[in-house]
Short mmCIF file of C-alpha atoms and ligand atoms in Angstrom, two decimals:
data_model
loop_
_atom_site.label_atom_id
_atom_site.label_comp_id
_atom_site.label_asym_id
_atom_site.label_seq_id
_atom_site.Cartn_x
_atom_site.Cartn_y
_atom_site.Cartn_z
CA UNK A 2 37.11 68.64 -11.56
CA UNK A 3 33.71 70.02 -12.20
CA UNK A 4 30.54 67.92 -11.34
CA UNK A 5 30.25 67.06 -15.20
CA UNK A 6 33.53 65.89 -15.67
CA UNK A 7 33.32 63.77 -12.45
CA UNK A 8 29.96 62.18 -13.75
CA UNK A 9 31.70 61.66 -17.06
CA UNK A 10 34.72 59.82 -15.81
CA UNK A 11 32.47 57.79 -13.46
CA UNK A 12 30.56 56.53 -16.51
CA UNK A 13 33.64 56.03 -18.46
CA UNK A 14 35.01 53.90 -15.49
CA UNK A 15 32.04 51.68 -15.46
CA UNK A 16 32.22 51.02 -19.36
CA UNK A 17 36.11 50.22 -18.90
CA UNK A 18 35.43 47.74 -16.12
CA UNK A 19 32.12 46.23 -18.12
CA UNK A 20 34.57 45.64 -20.86
CA UNK A 21 37.18 44.06 -18.85
CA UNK A 22 34.71 41.57 -17.52
CA UNK A 23 34.04 40.48 -20.98
CA UNK A 24 37.49 39.31 -21.07
CA UNK A 25 37.57 37.65 -17.78
CA UNK A 26 39.83 34.67 -16.90
CA UNK A 27 38.35 31.26 -16.41
CA UNK A 28 37.55 30.62 -12.80
CA UNK A 29 40.75 29.52 -10.68
CA UNK A 30 39.22 25.98 -10.04
CA UNK A 31 40.62 22.75 -11.25
CA UNK A 32 38.46 20.01 -13.20
CA UNK A 33 38.29 17.91 -9.97
CA UNK A 34 36.88 20.92 -8.10
CA UNK A 35 39.93 21.88 -6.01
CA UNK A 36 40.26 25.69 -5.64
CA UNK A 37 43.28 27.73 -6.45
CA UNK A 38 44.44 29.31 -3.18
CA UNK A 39 46.86 31.86 -4.94
CA UNK A 40 44.84 34.80 -5.95
CA UNK A 41 42.13 34.77 -3.24
CA UNK A 42 42.08 37.72 -1.07
CA UNK A 43 42.53 37.21 2.62
CA UNK A 44 38.73 37.85 3.07
CA UNK A 45 38.20 35.09 0.43
CA UNK A 46 40.43 32.64 1.88
CA UNK A 47 38.73 32.96 5.27
CA UNK A 48 35.30 32.46 3.72
CA UNK A 49 36.77 29.46 1.86
CA UNK A 50 37.97 27.97 5.10
CA UNK A 51 34.95 28.70 7.14
CA UNK A 52 32.82 27.11 4.49
CA UNK A 53 34.68 23.91 5.03
CA UNK A 54 34.25 24.05 8.74
CA UNK A 55 37.49 25.64 9.71
CA UNK A 56 38.30 28.62 11.97
CA UNK A 57 39.36 32.03 10.59
CA UNK A 58 42.73 32.12 12.37
CA UNK A 59 43.82 29.47 9.85
CA UNK A 60 43.88 32.26 7.25
CA UNK A 61 47.10 33.68 8.72
CA UNK A 62 48.84 30.34 8.88
CA UNK A 63 48.16 29.31 5.47
CA UNK A 64 48.81 32.82 4.14
CA UNK A 65 52.16 32.72 5.56
CA UNK A 66 53.02 29.32 4.06
CA UNK A 67 51.93 30.12 0.73
CA UNK A 68 53.21 33.77 0.52
CA UNK A 69 56.06 33.98 2.84
CA UNK A 70 57.61 30.72 2.56
CA UNK A 71 56.49 29.98 -0.79
CA UNK A 72 55.45 26.29 -0.31
CA UNK A 73 53.05 24.51 -2.94
CA UNK A 74 52.55 21.43 -0.61
CA UNK A 75 50.19 21.32 2.21
CA UNK A 76 52.21 18.40 3.60
CA UNK A 77 55.20 20.70 4.69
CA UNK A 78 52.96 23.04 6.51
CA UNK A 79 54.45 21.96 10.00
CA UNK A 80 52.18 24.24 12.04
CA UNK A 81 49.16 22.38 10.56
CA UNK A 82 48.17 19.06 11.85
CA UNK A 83 48.28 16.05 9.35
CA UNK A 84 44.54 15.60 9.10
CA UNK A 85 43.89 19.22 8.36
CA UNK A 86 46.66 19.34 5.88
CA UNK A 87 44.97 16.27 4.09
CA UNK A 88 41.65 17.96 4.17
CA UNK A 89 43.08 21.16 2.57
CA UNK A 90 44.84 19.29 -0.04
CA UNK A 91 41.71 17.64 -0.89
CA UNK A 92 39.91 20.84 -1.41
CA UNK A 93 42.63 23.33 -2.66
CA UNK A 94 45.63 23.55 -4.58
CA UNK A 95 48.61 26.05 -4.46
CA UNK A 96 49.43 26.45 -8.07
CA UNK A 97 52.03 28.10 -10.25
CA UNK A 98 51.85 28.92 -14.02
CA UNK A 99 53.77 26.29 -15.92
CA UNK A 100 57.22 27.95 -17.19
CA UNK A 101 56.72 26.24 -20.71
CA UNK A 102 60.07 28.05 -22.01
CA UNK A 103 62.65 29.74 -19.96
CA UNK A 104 65.63 31.80 -21.87
CA UNK A 105 68.48 33.62 -20.15
CA UNK A 106 70.05 36.35 -22.25
CA UNK A 107 73.72 37.13 -22.52
CA UNK A 108 72.94 40.06 -20.00
CA UNK A 109 71.30 37.61 -17.59
CA UNK A 110 67.95 38.87 -18.08
CA UNK A 111 65.61 35.93 -18.05
CA UNK A 112 62.42 35.47 -19.82
CA UNK A 113 59.69 33.00 -19.09
CA UNK A 114 57.12 31.96 -21.18
CA UNK A 115 54.22 31.04 -18.66
CA UNK A 116 51.21 28.72 -19.72
CA UNK A 117 48.02 28.92 -17.74
CA UNK A 118 45.58 26.24 -17.01
CA UNK A 119 43.57 26.84 -20.11
CA UNK A 120 46.61 26.92 -22.29
CA UNK A 121 46.78 30.67 -22.74
CA UNK A 122 50.37 32.10 -22.50
CA UNK A 123 52.09 35.33 -21.35
CA UNK A 124 55.53 36.25 -20.80
CA UNK A 125 57.43 37.61 -17.80
CA UNK A 126 60.87 38.96 -17.56
CA UNK A 127 63.37 39.15 -14.76
CA UNK A 128 65.84 42.15 -15.16
CA UNK A 129 68.61 41.72 -12.75
CA UNK A 130 70.12 45.25 -11.60
CA UNK A 131 73.59 45.69 -12.97
CA UNK A 132 74.98 47.36 -9.80
CA UNK A 133 72.93 45.80 -7.04
CA UNK A 134 72.22 42.17 -6.01
CA UNK A 135 68.67 42.25 -6.97
CA UNK A 136 66.31 43.08 -9.77
CA UNK A 137 62.85 43.77 -11.10
CA UNK A 138 60.29 41.32 -12.43
CA UNK A 139 58.29 42.69 -15.32
CA UNK A 140 54.81 41.23 -15.13
CA UNK A 141 52.24 40.89 -17.88
CA UNK A 142 48.64 41.82 -17.06
CA UNK A 143 46.85 40.63 -20.29
CA UNK A 144 47.37 38.06 -22.94
CA UNK A 145 47.84 40.55 -25.86
CA UNK A 146 46.37 44.01 -25.75
CA UNK A 147 43.53 45.77 -27.24
CA UNK A 148 45.72 49.01 -27.86
CA UNK A 149 47.80 48.87 -30.90
CA UNK A 150 50.76 51.11 -30.13
CA UNK A 151 52.45 51.32 -33.52
CA UNK A 152 56.07 50.47 -32.11
CA UNK A 153 54.97 47.66 -29.83
CA UNK A 154 55.11 43.93 -30.65
CA UNK A 155 52.41 42.96 -27.98
CA UNK A 156 50.17 45.49 -29.80
CA UNK A 157 50.21 43.23 -32.82
CA UNK A 158 48.58 40.52 -30.66
CA UNK A 159 44.76 40.77 -30.29
CA UNK A 160 43.70 40.56 -26.66
CA UNK A 161 42.98 37.00 -25.97
CA UNK A 162 41.82 37.52 -22.43
CA UNK A 163 42.79 39.40 -19.19
CA UNK A 164 44.96 37.61 -16.57
CA UNK A 165 43.47 36.64 -13.19
CA UNK A 166 44.90 37.77 -9.73
CA UNK A 167 46.14 34.24 -9.36
CA UNK A 168 48.07 34.46 -12.80
CA UNK A 169 49.51 37.88 -11.96
CA UNK A 170 50.79 36.98 -8.63
CA UNK A 171 51.77 33.59 -9.99
CA UNK A 172 54.09 34.99 -12.29
CA UNK A 173 56.11 36.70 -9.72
CA UNK A 174 56.02 33.45 -7.41
CA UNK A 175 57.09 31.24 -10.20
CA UNK A 176 59.98 33.63 -11.15
CA UNK A 177 61.11 33.44 -7.30
CA UNK A 178 60.86 29.63 -7.67
CA UNK A 179 63.16 29.81 -10.49
CA UNK A 180 65.80 31.49 -8.48
CA UNK A 181 65.15 29.47 -5.23
CA UNK A 182 64.20 32.43 -3.57
CA UNK A 183 62.02 31.40 -0.78
CA UNK A 184 63.30 31.19 2.85
CA UNK A 185 64.99 28.09 3.48
CA UNK A 186 64.33 26.31 7.10
CA UNK A 187 67.64 27.77 8.15
CA UNK A 188 66.71 31.38 7.69
CA UNK A 189 65.94 33.82 5.11
CA UNK A 190 67.70 33.78 1.84
CA UNK A 191 68.58 36.90 0.04
CA UNK A 192 65.85 38.24 -2.18
CA UNK A 193 66.93 39.18 -5.73
CA UNK A 194 63.33 39.62 -6.75
CA UNK A 195 62.36 42.67 -4.86
CA UNK A 196 60.71 45.01 -7.30
CA UNK A 197 57.59 44.48 -9.63
CA UNK A 198 57.10 46.58 -12.84
CA UNK A 199 53.73 45.97 -14.62
CA UNK A 200 55.27 46.67 -17.91
CA UNK A 201 54.84 43.27 -19.74
CA UNK A 202 52.08 42.42 -21.96
CA UNK A 203 48.92 44.32 -21.87
CA UNK A 204 47.37 47.49 -20.38
CA UNK A 205 47.06 46.98 -16.57
CA UNK A 206 44.34 49.57 -16.30
CA UNK A 207 42.10 47.65 -18.77
CA UNK A 208 42.27 44.69 -16.13
CA UNK A 209 42.13 46.99 -13.15
CA UNK A 210 40.33 44.65 -10.76
CA UNK A 211 42.57 41.76 -11.30
CA UNK A 212 45.68 43.88 -11.14
CA UNK A 213 44.56 45.75 -8.00
CA UNK A 214 43.68 42.29 -6.25
CA UNK A 215 47.01 41.05 -7.19
CA UNK A 216 49.04 44.04 -6.07
CA UNK A 217 47.14 43.88 -2.72
CA UNK A 218 48.32 40.32 -2.26
CA UNK A 219 51.89 40.95 -2.89
CA UNK A 220 51.90 44.08 -0.58
CA UNK A 221 50.16 42.25 2.12
CA UNK A 222 52.93 42.52 5.28
CA UNK A 223 52.62 38.99 6.19
CA UNK A 224 53.27 37.26 2.85
CA UNK A 225 55.28 38.67 -0.03
CA UNK A 226 55.25 42.15 1.60
CA UNK A 227 56.65 44.21 -1.30
CA UNK A 228 56.18 47.96 -0.27
CA UNK A 229 53.99 49.95 -2.74
CA UNK A 230 57.35 52.04 -3.38
CA UNK A 231 58.78 48.69 -4.95
CA UNK A 232 55.81 48.49 -7.35
CA UNK A 233 55.46 50.44 -10.69
CA UNK A 234 52.37 50.37 -12.69
CA UNK A 235 52.89 51.51 -16.39
CA UNK A 236 49.89 52.69 -18.46
CA UNK A 237 49.62 54.08 -21.89
CA UNK A 238 47.22 56.48 -20.51
CA UNK A 239 43.77 55.26 -19.42
CA UNK A 240 42.99 58.59 -17.80
CA UNK A 241 39.75 57.69 -15.83
CA UNK A 242 41.43 54.76 -14.12
CA UNK A 243 44.66 56.65 -13.19
CA UNK A 244 42.90 58.34 -10.07
CA UNK A 245 41.71 54.97 -8.80
CA UNK A 246 45.39 53.73 -8.88
CA UNK A 247 46.46 56.51 -6.70
CA UNK A 248 43.63 56.50 -4.44
CA UNK A 249 43.57 52.64 -3.94
CA UNK A 250 46.90 51.38 -4.46
CA UNK A 251 49.29 54.22 -4.19
CA UNK A 252 51.90 52.32 -6.23
CA UNK A 253 54.59 54.29 -8.33
CA UNK A 254 53.06 55.36 -11.72
CA UNK A 255 54.89 55.29 -15.14
CA UNK A 256 53.15 56.82 -18.11
CA UNK A 257 53.86 55.97 -21.73
CA UNK A 258 54.00 59.34 -23.14
CA UNK A 259 56.15 58.97 -26.30
CA UNK A 260 55.08 62.13 -28.09
CA UNK A 261 54.38 65.69 -27.17
CA UNK A 262 51.76 66.51 -29.76
CA UNK A 263 48.25 65.06 -30.09
CA UNK A 264 48.79 64.67 -33.97
CA UNK A 265 51.59 62.39 -33.52
CA UNK A 266 50.60 60.73 -30.27
CA UNK A 267 47.22 59.86 -32.01
CA UNK A 268 49.18 57.82 -34.63
CA UNK A 269 51.75 56.05 -32.30
CA UNK A 270 49.52 55.49 -29.25
CA UNK A 271 46.11 55.38 -30.64
CA UNK A 272 44.40 55.61 -27.18
CA UNK A 273 45.31 59.40 -27.27
CA UNK A 274 42.38 59.98 -29.51
CA UNK A 275 40.29 59.00 -26.55
CA UNK A 276 42.34 60.57 -23.86
CA UNK A 277 44.50 63.42 -25.41
CA UNK A 278 47.81 64.68 -23.99
CA UNK A 279 46.36 67.54 -21.96
CA UNK A 280 43.98 65.24 -19.90
CA UNK A 281 46.70 62.69 -19.52
CA UNK A 282 49.15 65.26 -18.04
CA UNK A 283 46.27 66.76 -15.74
CA UNK A 284 45.81 63.18 -14.46
CA UNK A 285 49.60 62.97 -13.66
CA UNK A 286 49.32 66.31 -11.78
CA UNK A 287 46.55 65.13 -9.72
CA UNK A 288 48.18 61.62 -8.93
CA UNK A 289 48.40 61.52 -5.16
CA UNK A 290 51.56 59.44 -4.78
CA UNK A 291 53.77 61.77 -6.84
CA UNK A 292 56.38 63.68 -4.68
CA UNK A 293 59.91 64.50 -4.98
CA UNK A 294 60.72 61.18 -3.28
CA UNK A 295 58.44 59.23 -5.48
CA UNK A 296 58.46 60.65 -8.88
CA UNK A 297 56.18 59.92 -11.87
CA UNK A 298 58.13 58.26 -14.67
CA UNK A 299 57.31 59.30 -18.18
CA UNK A 300 58.42 56.68 -20.74
CA UNK A 301 59.44 58.00 -24.06
CA UNK A 302 60.35 55.53 -26.70
CA UNK A 303 63.16 57.18 -28.93
CA UNK A 304 62.13 56.82 -32.60
CA UNK A 305 64.64 57.96 -35.07
CA UNK A 306 63.18 61.12 -36.90
CA UNK A 307 59.76 60.51 -35.48
CA UNK A 308 59.65 62.04 -32.06
CA UNK A 309 63.20 62.69 -31.19
CA UNK A 310 64.11 66.14 -32.17
CA UNK A 311 65.52 68.96 -29.76
CA UNK A 312 62.38 70.89 -30.39
CA UNK A 313 60.38 68.01 -28.99
CA UNK A 314 62.69 67.57 -26.02
CA UNK A 315 61.97 71.18 -25.19
CA UNK A 316 58.33 70.94 -25.68
CA UNK A 317 58.37 67.90 -23.36
CA UNK A 318 60.11 69.68 -20.41
CA UNK A 319 57.49 72.50 -20.75
CA UNK A 320 54.63 70.07 -20.79
CA UNK A 321 55.57 68.28 -17.48
CA UNK A 322 56.98 71.47 -15.79
CA UNK A 323 56.27 71.39 -12.24
CA UNK A 324 55.46 67.61 -12.09
CA UNK A 325 57.85 65.51 -9.67
CA UNK A 326 59.04 63.44 -12.56
CA UNK A 327 61.74 61.61 -14.43
CA UNK A 328 61.96 60.69 -17.85
CA UNK A 329 62.83 57.32 -19.26
CA UNK A 330 64.16 57.50 -22.82
CA UNK A 331 63.68 54.06 -24.27
CA UNK A 332 65.79 53.47 -27.44
CA UNK A 333 63.40 51.70 -29.76
CA UNK A 334 63.56 47.86 -29.63
CA UNK A 335 62.87 46.17 -33.12
CA UNK A 336 60.90 43.14 -33.37
CA UNK A 337 60.13 41.06 -36.57
CA UNK A 338 57.99 43.36 -38.85
CA UNK A 339 58.42 46.67 -36.97
CA UNK A 340 58.73 49.69 -39.02
CA UNK A 341 60.80 51.99 -36.72
CA UNK A 342 64.38 52.53 -36.20
CA UNK A 343 65.95 53.72 -32.75
CA UNK A 344 67.39 57.18 -32.53
CA UNK A 345 71.09 57.53 -32.92
CA UNK A 346 73.38 57.58 -29.78
CA UNK A 347 74.02 61.31 -30.35
CA UNK A 348 70.33 62.22 -30.93
CA UNK A 349 69.56 60.30 -27.61
CA UNK A 350 72.29 62.21 -25.63
CA UNK A 351 71.19 65.55 -26.98
CA UNK A 352 67.59 64.77 -26.11
CA UNK A 353 68.67 63.74 -22.54
CA UNK A 354 70.69 66.72 -22.10
CA UNK A 355 67.95 69.00 -22.63
CA UNK A 356 65.55 67.04 -20.35
CA UNK A 357 68.19 67.02 -17.69
CA UNK A 358 69.11 70.72 -17.93
CA UNK A 359 65.45 71.44 -17.26
CA UNK A 360 65.76 69.55 -14.00
CA UNK A 361 64.43 66.11 -14.57
CA UNK A 362 66.55 62.85 -14.26
CA UNK A 363 66.56 61.44 -17.93
CA UNK A 364 68.16 57.90 -17.86
CA UNK A 365 68.65 56.19 -21.18
CA UNK A 366 67.22 52.84 -20.46
CA UNK A 367 69.66 50.36 -22.09
CA UNK A 368 67.91 47.40 -23.79
CA UNK A 369 68.07 44.29 -21.75
CA UNK A 370 67.58 40.87 -22.99
CA UNK A 371 67.24 42.13 -26.57
CA UNK A 372 68.84 38.85 -27.86
CA UNK A 373 65.92 36.85 -26.48
CA UNK A 374 63.25 39.52 -27.42
CA UNK A 375 62.69 40.17 -23.76
CA UNK A 376 63.18 44.05 -23.79
CA UNK A 377 60.57 46.70 -23.71
CA UNK A 378 57.85 46.21 -26.53
CA UNK A 379 59.22 42.84 -27.78
CA UNK A 380 56.91 40.55 -25.75
CA UNK A 381 54.53 38.37 -27.75
CA UNK A 382 52.77 35.05 -27.52
CA UNK A 383 50.96 32.90 -30.00
CA UNK A 384 47.80 32.78 -27.65
CA UNK A 385 44.57 33.62 -29.37
CA UNK A 386 41.02 34.17 -27.93
CA UNK A 387 39.19 31.00 -28.13
CA UNK A 388 36.48 32.10 -30.27
CA UNK A 389 38.74 33.44 -33.00
CA UNK A 390 40.57 30.10 -32.91
CA UNK A 391 37.36 28.10 -33.35
N1 SAH B 416 50.74 48.87 -21.75
C1 SAH B 416 51.39 49.45 -20.73
C2 SAH B 416 52.39 48.52 -20.04
C3 SAH B 416 53.56 48.11 -21.22
S1 SAH B 416 55.01 48.87 -20.60
C4 SAH B 416 51.98 50.62 -21.37
O1 SAH B 416 52.13 50.86 -22.49
O2 SAH B 416 52.59 51.49 -20.66
C5 SAH B 416 56.03 48.65 -21.70
C6 SAH B 416 56.68 50.04 -22.08
O3 SAH B 416 57.57 49.74 -23.37
C7 SAH B 416 55.65 51.14 -22.58
O4 SAH B 416 56.25 52.24 -22.07
C8 SAH B 416 55.80 50.93 -24.02
O5 SAH B 416 55.32 52.02 -24.70
C9 SAH B 416 57.15 50.71 -24.41
N2 SAH B 416 57.43 50.04 -25.70
C10 SAH B 416 56.43 49.39 -26.28
N3 SAH B 416 57.08 48.94 -27.50
C11 SAH B 416 58.47 49.33 -27.46
C12 SAH B 416 59.57 49.04 -28.41
N4 SAH B 416 59.43 48.44 -29.37
N5 SAH B 416 60.78 49.54 -27.84
C13 SAH B 416 60.82 50.27 -26.84
N6 SAH B 416 59.82 50.55 -25.86
C14 SAH B 416 58.72 50.07 -26.25
FE1 SF4 B 417 49.51 47.68 -25.30
FE2 SF4 B 417 51.40 48.96 -23.83
FE3 SF4 B 417 52.11 47.80 -25.99
FE4 SF4 B 417 50.51 49.93 -26.21
S1 SF4 B 417 52.67 49.81 -25.49
S2 SF4 B 417 50.17 48.18 -27.41
S3 SF4 B 417 49.27 49.72 -24.34
S4 SF4 B 417 51.24 46.89 -24.15
#
């Protein structure tokens, strides 16, 4: 990057972070003054404990109970004496978002509508792997989205607010609760929920600080301890923030490409007008965590007669040539009011073949949970920004 480009993207990052702050979540404190523990970084937890006269070593104990054991009650923290348990319970709470609605699909995909303390709601989806005894939790980062991709249901819901770190980690923890997945006193239970995909509602890179904080918590080796290889962050292409993800989090990257020409991508992914395809692909080439073992995923929603021709498949492989990548072809999932159709099976197969022959894995992502509107791009809630509702 030349100096100018560097300066420009620094300024752009400052702008993006300032905008995110306008949509900040409410403070994670109850009306009675008790503070939420989930979502505090280790440093913040230590500070909070020192502030009530406790020793820093308590952080490690409490962290283990909260994130490894998954408890929500101080009274079961057997390594902590009763008087301190009571003192902690008077000042802190170990909360979870409330599962207001839980639906399980015919294919066992489970969708949660979580309600947060201020009444805002977002959806989370657990997608069991068909072949292995585990699966991925698809987590939301915002209530609504500012970007209105033409094929996406979430994009029809205005951004109500960003989710806080507590709410992002809380979705995963509450999903684990639902499967009784925390270790039992008799030993560790098998973990079905072992992968996180940030592919729910919202654009994670427009809520970078909270997403990054939440991911650091889930990656912490003494708690939930997910490896960065088990986390995939999907972005519609917020180019200036992609370098930070690589440098600071090193998680897997998925990029919602969906078109190979700017004129089309400008329409279906309007963010393209700000960060066009060439800039997006350049950011992918720079992404440090990309290697043959850890490929970038390009997501490509297959819209019948819109972006699914064989010529486009050939243009796609040229565009991403040399990037360690795979291409996820996602048949379009309809939602009430949507105006596209999914590509035909034979067109999907033709497209996939061209991509594969160029040396890229090109799985067709079969829709999961469509019957309960839990598939990619179908999530949406009724939550609105307070000031709009007033
Ligand atoms: N905002 C981020 C994270 C959402 S991930 C992003 O856009 O990348 C959800 C994925 O599903 C994205 O690749 C998105 O483009 C895709 N998607 C959205 N609507 C869809 C639909 N109706 N059918 C299939 N995929 C869709
Ligand atoms: Fe937002 Fe992603 Fe949906 Fe686009 S596809 S509207 S960025 S959630």
